[in-house]
Structure formats: C-alpha cells, structure tokens
mmCIF file of C-alpha atoms in Angstrom:
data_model
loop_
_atom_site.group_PDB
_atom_site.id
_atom_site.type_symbol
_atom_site.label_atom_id
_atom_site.label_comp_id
_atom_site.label_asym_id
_atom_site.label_seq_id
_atom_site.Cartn_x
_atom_site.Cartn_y
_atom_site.Cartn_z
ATOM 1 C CA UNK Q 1 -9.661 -30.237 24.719
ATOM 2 C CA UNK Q 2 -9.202 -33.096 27.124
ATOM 3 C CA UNK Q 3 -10.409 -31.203 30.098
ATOM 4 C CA UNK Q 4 -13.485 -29.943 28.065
ATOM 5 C CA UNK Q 5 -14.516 -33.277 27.377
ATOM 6 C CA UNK Q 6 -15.026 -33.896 31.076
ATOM 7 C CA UNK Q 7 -18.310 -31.703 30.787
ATOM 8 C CA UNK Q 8 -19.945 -34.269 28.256
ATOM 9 C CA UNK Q 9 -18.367 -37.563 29.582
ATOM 10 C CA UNK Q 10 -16.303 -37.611 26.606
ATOM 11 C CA UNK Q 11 -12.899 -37.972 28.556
ATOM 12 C CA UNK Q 12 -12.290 -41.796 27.536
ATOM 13 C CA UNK Q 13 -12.558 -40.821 23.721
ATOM 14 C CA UNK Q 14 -10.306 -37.772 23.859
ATOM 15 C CA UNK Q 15 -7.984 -40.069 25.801
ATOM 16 C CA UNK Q 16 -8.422 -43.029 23.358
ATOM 17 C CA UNK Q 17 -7.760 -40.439 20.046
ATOM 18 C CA UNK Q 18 -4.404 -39.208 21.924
ATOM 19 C CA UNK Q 19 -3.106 -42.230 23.096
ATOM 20 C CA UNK Q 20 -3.348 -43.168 19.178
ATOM 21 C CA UNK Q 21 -1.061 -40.800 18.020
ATOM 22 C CA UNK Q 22 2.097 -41.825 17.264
ATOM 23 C CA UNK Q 23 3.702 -38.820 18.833
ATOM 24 C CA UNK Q 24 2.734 -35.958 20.978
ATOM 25 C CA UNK Q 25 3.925 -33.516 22.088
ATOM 26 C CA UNK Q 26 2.929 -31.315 24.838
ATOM 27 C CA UNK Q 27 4.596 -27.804 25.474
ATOM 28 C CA UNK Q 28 5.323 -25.544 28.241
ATOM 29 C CA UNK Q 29 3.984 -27.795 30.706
ATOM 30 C CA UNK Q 30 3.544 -26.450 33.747
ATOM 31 C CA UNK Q 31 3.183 -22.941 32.682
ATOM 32 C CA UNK Q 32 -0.730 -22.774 34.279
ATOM 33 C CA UNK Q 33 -2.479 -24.004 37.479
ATOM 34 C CA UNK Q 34 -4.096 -27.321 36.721
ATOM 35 C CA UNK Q 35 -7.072 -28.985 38.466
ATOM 36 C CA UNK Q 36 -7.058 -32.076 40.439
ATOM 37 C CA UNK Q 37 -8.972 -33.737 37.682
ATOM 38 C CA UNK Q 38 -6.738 -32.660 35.141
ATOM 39 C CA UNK Q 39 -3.802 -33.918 36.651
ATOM 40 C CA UNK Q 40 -5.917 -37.613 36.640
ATOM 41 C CA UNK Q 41 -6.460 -37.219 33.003
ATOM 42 C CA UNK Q 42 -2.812 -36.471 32.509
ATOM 43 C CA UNK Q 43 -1.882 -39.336 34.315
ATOM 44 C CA UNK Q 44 -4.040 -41.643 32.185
ATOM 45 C CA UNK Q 45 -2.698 -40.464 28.902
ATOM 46 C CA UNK Q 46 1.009 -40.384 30.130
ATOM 47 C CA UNK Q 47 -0.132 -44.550 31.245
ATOM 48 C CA UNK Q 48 -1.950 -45.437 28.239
ATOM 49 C CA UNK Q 49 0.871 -43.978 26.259
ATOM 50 C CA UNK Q 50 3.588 -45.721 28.184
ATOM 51 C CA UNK Q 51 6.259 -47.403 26.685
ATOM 52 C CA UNK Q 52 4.254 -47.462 22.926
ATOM 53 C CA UNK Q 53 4.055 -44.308 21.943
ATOM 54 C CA UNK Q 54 7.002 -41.143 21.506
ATOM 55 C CA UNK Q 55 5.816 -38.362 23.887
ATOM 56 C CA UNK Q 56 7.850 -34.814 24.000
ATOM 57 C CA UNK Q 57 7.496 -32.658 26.304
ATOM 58 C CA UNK Q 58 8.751 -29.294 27.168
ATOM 59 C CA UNK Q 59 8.673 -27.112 30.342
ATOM 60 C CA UNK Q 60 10.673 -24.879 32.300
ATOM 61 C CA UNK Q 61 10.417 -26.922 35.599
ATOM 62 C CA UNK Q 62 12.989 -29.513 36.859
ATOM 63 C CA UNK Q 63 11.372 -33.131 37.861
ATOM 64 C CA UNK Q 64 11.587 -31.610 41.525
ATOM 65 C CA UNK Q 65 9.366 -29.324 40.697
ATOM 66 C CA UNK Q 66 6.400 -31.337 39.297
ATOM 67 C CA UNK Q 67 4.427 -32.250 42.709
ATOM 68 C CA UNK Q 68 4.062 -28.391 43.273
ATOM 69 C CA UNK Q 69 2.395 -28.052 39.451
ATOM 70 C CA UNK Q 70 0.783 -31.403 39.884
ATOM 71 C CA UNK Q 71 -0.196 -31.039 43.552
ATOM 72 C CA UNK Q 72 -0.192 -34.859 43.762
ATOM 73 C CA UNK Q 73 3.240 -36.505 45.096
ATOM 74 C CA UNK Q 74 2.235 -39.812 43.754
ATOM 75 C CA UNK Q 75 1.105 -39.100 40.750
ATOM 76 C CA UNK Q 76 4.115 -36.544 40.346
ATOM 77 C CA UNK Q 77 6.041 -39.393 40.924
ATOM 78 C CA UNK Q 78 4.305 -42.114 39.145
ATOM 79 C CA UNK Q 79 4.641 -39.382 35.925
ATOM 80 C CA UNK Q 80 8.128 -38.701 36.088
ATOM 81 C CA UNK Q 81 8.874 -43.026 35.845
ATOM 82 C CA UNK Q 82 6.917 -43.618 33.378
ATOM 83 C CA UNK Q 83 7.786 -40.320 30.539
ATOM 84 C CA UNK Q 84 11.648 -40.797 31.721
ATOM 85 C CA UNK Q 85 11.941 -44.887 31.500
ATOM 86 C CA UNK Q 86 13.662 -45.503 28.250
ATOM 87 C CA UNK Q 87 13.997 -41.872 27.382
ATOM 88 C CA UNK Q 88 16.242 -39.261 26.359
ATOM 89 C CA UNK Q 89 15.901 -36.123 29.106
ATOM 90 C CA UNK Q 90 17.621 -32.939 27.492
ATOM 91 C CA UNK Q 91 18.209 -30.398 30.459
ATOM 92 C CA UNK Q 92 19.053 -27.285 28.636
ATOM 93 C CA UNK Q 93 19.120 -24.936 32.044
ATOM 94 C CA UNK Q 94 22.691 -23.570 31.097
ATOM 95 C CA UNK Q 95 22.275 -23.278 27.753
ATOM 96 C CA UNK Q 96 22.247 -19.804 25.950
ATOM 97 C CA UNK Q 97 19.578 -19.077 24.412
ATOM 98 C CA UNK Q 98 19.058 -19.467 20.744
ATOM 99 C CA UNK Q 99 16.535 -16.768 19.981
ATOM 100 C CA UNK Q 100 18.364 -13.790 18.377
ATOM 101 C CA UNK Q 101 18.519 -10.670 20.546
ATOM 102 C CA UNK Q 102 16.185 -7.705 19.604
ATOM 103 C CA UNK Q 103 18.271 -4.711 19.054
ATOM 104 C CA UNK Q 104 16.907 -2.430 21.972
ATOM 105 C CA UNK Q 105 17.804 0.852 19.461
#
C-alpha cells in the first residue's frame, strides 16, 4: 500500500495514516527484495513513528543482516537506533519452535 501510493503522489498521506496508528506491526520483514525507494519510505515511517508510537516487528534476520535487505548502510543503521531505543528486542533464534509437528504418517 505504501509503495503503491508512490504512483499517484500519495506517499505523504499513506505515511501520515500509519504514523497515526497507535501500533503497527509489520511482519516477516525482510522476507522480499525491496526497492531503493521503499527502503526511503520505510525510513520515514520508522522516523515519524519514533519514540510516539509502539511498532512490532518480526523477521528472521539479525540487525547484522539489515544493510544487505536494506541495501543502504546508513539508513540500515539509522533504522536499527531508532526501532531498538527504548525497546524490548526478543531474539528467539534458539528457541524451539511452537508450531505442533505434522505427523508425517
């Protein structure tokens, strides 16, 4: 939806109607290749959300990993302050998982 809206020149009202929410949540980031100009509107939100708004977010890549999804080392960077400052990071790498196995028989 937000990268859509760059076709109309829209961007600035999707962004404005997100930042409004009181949370978000945004899953499995980092599961697709983004585009340089989606990776500026993430930015923005993640900014304009910044320390007034609860944002979750889940992905299978460690912080180290983000400037090889994001393709930007400052923005990576820039990011990974501002979503982790007075947050609560829950690394569940060696965790089992809770999904019940599907009997194979």
């Amino acid at each position: 939806m937000l990268y859509q809206s760059v076709a109309d020149h829209s961007e600035m009202n999707v962004i404005n109607k997100f930042a409004s929410y009181d949370c978000m949540l945004i899953d499995k980031i980092g599961y697709v290749e983004v585009e340089p100009v989606q990776v500026g509107l993430f930015f923005t939100l993640m900014h304009r959300r910044h320390k007034k708004k609860t944002t979750l977010i889940t992905s299978n890549l460690g912080f180290q990993q983000w400037t090889l999804f994001l393709k930007n080392d400052h923005l990576a960077a820039a990011s990974i302050d501002r979503l982790t400052e007075n947050s609560h990071v829950i690394n569940m790498k060696n965790c089992v998982s809770l999904r019940p196995k599907l009997d194979n028989g």
